Short mmCIF file of C-alpha atoms and ligand atoms in Angstrom, two decimals:
data_model
loop_
_atom_site.label_atom_id
_atom_site.label_comp_id
_atom_site.label_asym_id
_atom_site.label_seq_id
_atom_site.Cartn_x
_atom_site.Cartn_y
_atom_site.Cartn_z
CA GLN P 1 16.45 1.46 41.26
CA PRO P 2 17.68 4.91 42.42
CA GLU P 3 15.03 7.61 42.71
CA GLY P 4 14.68 9.53 39.42
CA ASP P 5 15.98 6.75 37.18
CA VAL P 6 13.76 5.59 34.37
CA ASP P 7 13.38 1.93 33.61
CA VAL P 8 12.82 1.48 29.88
CA LYS P 9 11.58 -1.91 28.70
CA SER P 10 11.12 -3.01 25.13
CA GLU P 11 7.85 -4.75 24.44
CA PRO P 12 8.64 -8.45 23.85
CA LEU P 13 8.19 -9.76 20.35
CA VAL P 14 4.87 -11.51 19.87
CA PRO P 15 5.03 -15.34 20.05
CA SER P 16 5.67 -16.79 16.63
CA THR P 17 2.37 -18.43 15.81
CA GLU P 18 2.14 -19.28 12.14
CA VAL P 19 -0.49 -17.32 10.20
CA VAL P 20 -2.03 -18.31 6.86
CA VAL P 21 -3.82 -15.62 4.85
CA MET P 22 -6.30 -17.28 2.50
CA GLY P 23 -8.09 -15.75 -0.44
CA ALA P 24 -6.20 -12.48 -0.76
CA ARG P 25 -6.17 -11.03 -4.26
CA PRO P 26 -2.85 -10.90 -6.15
CA CYS P 27 -2.81 -7.08 -6.05
CA GLY P 28 -3.16 -6.93 -2.28
CA VAL P 29 -0.42 -9.50 -1.77
CA ALA P 30 1.90 -7.78 -4.27
CA ALA P 31 1.57 -4.63 -2.13
CA LEU P 32 3.75 -6.31 0.49
CA GLU P 33 6.71 -5.75 -1.80
CA ALA P 34 6.33 -2.03 -1.12
CA LEU P 35 5.83 -2.53 2.62
CA ASP P 36 8.90 -4.80 2.83
CA LYS P 37 10.99 -2.04 1.28
CA VAL P 38 9.76 0.54 3.78
CA PHE P 39 10.12 -1.57 6.88
CA HIS P 40 13.56 -2.94 5.89
CA TRP P 41 14.91 0.38 4.71
CA ASP P 42 16.95 2.67 6.97
CA TYR P 43 15.80 0.69 9.99
CA ASP P 44 15.01 -3.02 10.14
CA ASP P 45 11.60 -3.18 11.78
CA VAL P 46 11.90 -6.42 13.74
CA ARG P 47 8.23 -6.44 14.72
CA TYR P 48 7.12 -6.16 11.11
CA SER P 49 9.68 -8.80 10.08
CA ALA P 50 8.54 -11.21 12.79
CA ARG P 51 4.96 -11.03 11.56
CA ARG P 52 5.98 -11.17 7.92
CA GLU P 53 8.21 -14.21 8.37
CA ARG P 54 5.48 -16.29 9.98
CA THR P 55 2.83 -15.46 7.39
CA THR P 56 1.97 -17.71 4.45
CA LEU P 57 0.09 -15.97 1.65
CA ILE P 58 -2.41 -17.97 -0.40
CA SER P 59 -3.85 -15.70 -3.05
CA PHE P 60 -6.76 -16.39 -5.39
CA ALA P 61 -6.29 -15.41 -9.02
CA CYS P 62 -8.77 -12.80 -10.22
CA THR P 63 -11.49 -14.13 -12.51
CA LYS P 64 -13.53 -10.96 -12.84
CA PRO P 65 -11.65 -7.68 -12.35
CA GLY P 66 -13.82 -4.76 -11.28
CA PRO P 67 -14.39 -1.55 -13.26
CA GLN P 68 -12.09 0.39 -10.91
CA CYS P 69 -9.20 -2.09 -11.19
CA PHE P 70 -6.03 -0.95 -12.99
CA CYS P 71 -3.34 -3.42 -11.90
CA THR P 72 -1.96 -3.68 -15.45
CA SER P 73 -1.26 0.08 -15.53
CA VAL P 74 1.11 -0.24 -12.57
CA GLY P 75 2.95 -3.41 -13.54
CA GLY P 76 0.56 -5.99 -12.06
CA SER P 77 -1.78 -8.61 -13.45
CA PRO P 78 -4.89 -10.55 -12.34
CA HIS P 79 -2.53 -13.56 -12.19
CA ASN P 80 0.36 -11.74 -10.48
CA THR P 81 2.47 -14.07 -8.33
CA VAL P 82 4.58 -11.36 -6.63
CA GLN P 83 4.84 -12.11 -2.89
CA SER P 84 2.29 -14.96 -3.07
CA ASP P 85 3.36 -18.32 -1.67
CA VAL P 86 0.60 -20.16 -3.52
CA LEU P 87 -1.67 -18.79 -6.25
CA VAL P 88 -4.98 -20.63 -6.57
CA PHE P 89 -6.85 -20.69 -9.90
CA LEU P 90 -10.37 -21.83 -10.58
CA GLY P 91 -10.01 -24.59 -13.17
CA ASP P 92 -12.49 -25.12 -16.02
CA ASP P 93 -13.96 -28.11 -14.17
CA GLY P 94 -14.53 -26.05 -11.03
CA GLN P 95 -11.55 -27.59 -9.25
CA ALA P 96 -8.85 -25.49 -7.63
CA LEU P 97 -5.48 -25.44 -9.38
CA MET P 98 -2.62 -24.49 -7.10
CA GLN P 99 0.54 -22.87 -8.42
CA VAL P 100 3.37 -23.02 -5.92
CA CYS P 101 5.28 -19.71 -5.95
CA SER P 102 7.81 -20.10 -3.10
CA ASP P 103 9.49 -22.65 -0.82
CA ARG P 104 7.07 -21.58 1.91
CA GLY P 105 4.18 -22.31 -0.43
CA ALA P 106 5.60 -25.76 -1.27
CA LYS P 107 5.89 -26.53 2.45
CA PHE P 108 2.31 -25.40 3.03
CA ILE P 109 0.94 -27.62 0.24
CA ASP P 110 3.05 -30.50 1.47
CA GLN P 111 1.49 -30.22 4.93
CA LEU P 112 -1.96 -30.63 3.39
CA GLY P 113 -1.10 -34.18 2.32
CA ASP P 114 -3.74 -35.71 0.07
CA VAL P 115 -6.21 -32.87 0.65
CA ALA P 116 -4.53 -30.66 -1.95
CA LYS P 117 -1.81 -31.14 -4.53
CA PRO P 118 -0.03 -28.54 -6.65
CA ALA P 119 -1.08 -28.39 -10.30
CA PRO P 120 1.13 -30.85 -12.26
CA ALA P 121 3.85 -29.30 -14.41
CA GLY P 122 2.48 -28.30 -17.80
CA THR P 123 -1.09 -27.78 -16.54
CA LYS P 124 -2.86 -25.22 -18.71
CA LEU P 125 -3.85 -22.35 -16.47
CA PRO P 126 -6.99 -20.28 -17.14
CA THR P 127 -6.67 -17.32 -19.50
CA VAL P 128 -5.71 -14.07 -17.80
CA PRO P 129 -8.82 -11.83 -17.69
CA GLU P 130 -8.40 -8.54 -19.46
CA VAL P 131 -7.70 -5.38 -17.49
CA LYS P 132 -7.18 -2.51 -19.92
CA GLU P 133 -4.14 -0.32 -19.32
CA LYS P 134 -5.55 3.06 -18.35
CA PHE P 135 -2.48 5.31 -18.17
CA ASP P 136 1.30 5.31 -18.48
CA PRO P 137 2.93 5.83 -15.06
CA GLU P 138 6.07 7.28 -16.69
CA LYS P 139 3.98 10.12 -18.14
CA ILE P 140 2.34 10.65 -14.76
CA LYS P 141 5.71 10.99 -13.10
CA THR P 142 6.99 13.37 -15.76
CA TRP P 143 4.09 15.72 -15.01
CA LEU P 144 4.41 15.32 -11.25
CA ASP P 145 8.10 16.24 -11.45
CA GLU P 146 7.07 19.71 -12.66
CA SER P 147 3.75 20.26 -10.94
CA PHE P 148 4.12 20.69 -7.20
CA GLU P 149 2.48 24.12 -7.36
CA SER P 150 -0.31 23.21 -9.80
CA ASP P 151 -3.89 24.43 -9.27
CA PHE P 152 -4.91 20.88 -10.16
CA TRP P 153 -4.36 19.89 -6.51
CA THR P 154 -6.91 22.44 -5.37
CA ASP P 155 -9.38 21.28 -8.02
CA ILE P 156 -9.22 17.62 -6.95
CA SER P 157 -9.27 18.48 -3.25
CA LEU P 158 -12.56 20.42 -3.32
CA LYS P 159 -14.70 17.35 -2.76
CA CYS P 160 -12.30 15.46 -0.47
CA LEU P 161 -13.52 15.23 3.12
CA GLY P 162 -10.18 14.17 4.53
CA CYS P 163 -11.80 11.13 6.10
CA GLY P 164 -8.81 8.86 5.40
CA VAL P 165 -10.83 5.88 4.19
CA CYS P 166 -8.76 5.73 0.98
CA SER P 167 -5.57 5.31 3.00
CA PHE P 168 -6.89 2.93 5.60
CA LEU P 169 -8.11 0.55 2.88
CA CYS P 170 -5.02 0.88 0.74
CA PRO P 171 -2.69 -2.14 0.85
CA THR P 172 0.41 -0.02 0.21
CA CYS P 173 -0.33 2.89 2.61
CA HIS P 174 1.85 2.48 5.66
CA CYS P 175 2.35 5.85 7.37
CA PHE P 176 2.27 5.87 11.13
CA ASP P 177 2.65 8.18 14.09
CA ILE P 178 4.57 7.56 17.29
CA VAL P 179 3.09 8.90 20.51
CA ASP P 180 4.03 8.77 24.17
CA GLU P 181 1.14 7.91 26.45
CA ALA P 182 2.06 8.52 30.07
CA ASN P 183 0.77 8.91 33.61
CA TRP P 184 2.77 9.77 36.76
CA GLN P 185 4.04 6.23 37.22
CA SER P 186 4.64 4.82 33.79
CA GLY P 187 4.13 5.34 30.10
CA GLN P 188 4.19 3.67 26.76
CA ARG P 189 5.62 4.70 23.42
CA ARG P 190 3.07 3.53 20.86
CA ARG P 191 2.97 3.36 17.10
CA ASN P 192 -0.40 4.18 15.59
CA TRP P 193 -1.47 3.81 11.98
CA ASP P 194 -1.93 7.29 10.52
CA CYS P 195 -2.99 8.88 7.28
CA CYS P 196 -1.73 11.81 5.18
CA SER P 197 -5.31 12.90 4.38
CA HIS P 198 -5.85 13.96 7.99
CA PRO P 199 -5.08 17.60 8.92
CA MET P 200 -3.27 16.51 12.10
CA PHE P 201 -0.88 14.22 10.26
CA THR P 202 1.78 16.89 9.72
CA LYS P 203 0.75 19.38 12.41
CA HIS P 204 3.73 20.38 14.58
CA ALA P 205 3.62 20.93 18.33
CA SER P 206 4.13 24.64 17.57
CA GLY P 207 0.81 24.70 15.72
CA HIS P 208 2.49 25.13 12.33
CA ASN P 209 1.26 22.75 9.65
CA PRO P 210 3.40 22.41 6.50
CA ARG P 211 0.39 20.87 4.73
CA PRO P 212 -2.23 23.37 5.85
CA ASP P 213 -5.00 22.53 3.39
CA GLN P 214 -6.64 19.54 1.74
CA ALA P 215 -5.03 20.41 -1.60
CA SER P 216 -1.56 19.84 -0.18
CA ARG P 217 -2.72 16.56 1.40
CA CYS P 218 -4.29 15.25 -1.82
CA ARG P 219 -1.10 16.20 -3.64
CA GLN P 220 0.98 14.30 -1.10
CA ARG P 221 -1.04 11.11 -1.57
CA VAL P 222 -0.53 11.13 -5.35
CA MET P 223 3.07 12.36 -5.19
CA HIS P 224 4.07 9.77 -2.60
CA LYS P 225 2.71 6.86 -4.63
CA PHE P 226 3.73 7.93 -8.13
CA LYS P 227 6.84 10.11 -7.63
CA TYR P 228 8.55 9.93 -4.22
CA PHE P 229 8.25 6.17 -3.69
CA PRO P 230 9.48 5.29 -7.22
CA GLU P 231 12.42 7.66 -6.75
CA ARG P 232 13.38 6.10 -3.44
CA PHE P 233 12.53 2.44 -3.99
CA GLY P 234 12.19 1.96 -7.75
CA GLN P 235 8.55 0.94 -7.70
CA ILE P 236 5.13 2.59 -7.67
CA ALA P 237 3.37 2.53 -4.29
CA CYS P 238 0.05 1.55 -5.83
CA VAL P 239 -1.03 -1.88 -7.04
CA GLY P 240 -4.13 -0.71 -8.88
CA CYS P 241 -6.61 -2.54 -6.67
CA GLY P 242 -9.15 0.30 -6.98
CA ARG P 243 -10.23 0.02 -3.32
CA CYS P 244 -9.74 3.73 -2.65
CA THR P 245 -12.09 4.60 -5.50
CA ARG P 246 -14.69 1.99 -4.56
CA ALA P 247 -14.76 3.14 -0.94
CA CYS P 248 -14.64 6.94 -1.26
CA CYS P 249 -17.97 8.33 -0.11
CA VAL P 250 -17.69 11.42 -2.32
CA GLY P 251 -16.60 9.60 -5.47
CA GLN P 252 -12.97 10.65 -5.63
CA ASN P 253 -11.61 8.51 -8.45
CA LEU P 254 -7.88 7.85 -8.55
CA VAL P 255 -7.94 6.63 -12.16
CA SER P 256 -9.69 9.84 -13.27
CA ILE P 257 -7.07 11.85 -11.42
CA LEU P 258 -4.27 9.91 -13.10
CA THR P 259 -5.79 10.03 -16.58
CA ASP P 260 -6.30 13.80 -16.16
CA ILE P 261 -2.65 14.07 -15.22
CA GLU P 262 -1.67 12.00 -18.24
CA SER P 263 -3.70 14.32 -20.49
CA LYS P 264 -1.92 17.29 -18.98
CA ALA P 265 1.44 15.56 -19.52
CA LYS P 266 0.60 14.88 -23.17
CA GLY P 267 -0.63 18.42 -23.70
CA GLY P 268 2.38 19.93 -22.01
CA ASP P 269 0.02 21.48 -19.48
CA ASN P 270 2.24 21.56 -16.41
CA ALA P 271 1.80 23.40 -13.21
CA ASP P 272 4.33 26.08 -13.68
CA ALA P 273 2.64 27.14 -16.90
CA GLU P 274 -0.77 27.39 -15.22
S1 SF4 R 1 -11.82 8.47 0.98
FE1 SF4 R 1 -12.39 10.15 -0.43
S2 SF4 R 1 -13.13 11.82 0.92
FE2 SF4 R 1 -12.00 10.37 2.23
S3 SF4 R 1 -9.88 11.21 2.29
FE3 SF4 R 1 -9.95 9.68 0.62
S4 SF4 R 1 -10.40 10.90 -1.23
FE4 SF4 R 1 -10.92 12.20 0.55
S1 SF4 R 2 -5.73 1.69 -6.14
FE1 SF4 R 2 -5.97 3.00 -4.32
S2 SF4 R 2 -6.19 1.57 -2.59
FE2 SF4 R 2 -5.34 0.37 -4.30
S3 SF4 R 2 -3.09 0.47 -4.04
FE3 SF4 R 2 -3.65 2.17 -5.42
S4 SF4 R 2 -3.92 3.95 -4.05
FE4 SF4 R 2 -3.99 2.09 -2.75
#
């Protein structure tokens, strides 16, 4: 090639080996509905699609939701079938009952031959375990619509370390960064998973950071999931799995944050009045 020209090559798509994910919980699998919307939105992400299309999702119905779970507050259920190909229940006799939820799931069960059969039509499935509804997301959004400047964001940010664990464990978090890694001869454009809790996430090359403090980052995490995402895609970007709360080393509790917001919404205590 002539001196000075740049040869740009696209990384080949990974070979299409089939993947089966076993034992995911219904909330985690339902989160893929949000990811599908993001990665098939203004740009069809062929690498995401290639992985997605070769993945079969076998989820296990919840039998004992944890104290931090709140799937029912965001439209889910311990027996949610959204995005699952097969949902497996623990029957009263200790046997697995398999509910086929998609053509892909039917094909998967079929391949198992006599090892596993779908539950016959009319099989009584176990009772759905109770997960109390903890807040009304409509009320949350109503308050968020008016509360960008609220002091509440500072209050909740005071104990946040900005470690990013809540995002990295979250099944709906998907933000990424694109970086060019280069030497004199060649380079690569890479996509790295990133996190809005980190100070560098929005830092510009100029040094300016439009989210200069942890308060603005904590606000972004809640706003993105409960306001911006519903406005853009018509669904909440949270499946109520409670992982962020279970994993946070300083005890930041998303349900407490949301119930506080709901109380403010009910009391008419919005940001602009503070
Ligand atoms: S895991 Fe906790 S401390 Fe870490 S960024 Fe999330 S809320 Fe902040
Ligand atoms: S509960 Fe936390 S970890 Fe689970 S989907 Fe919602 S924000 Fe993400």
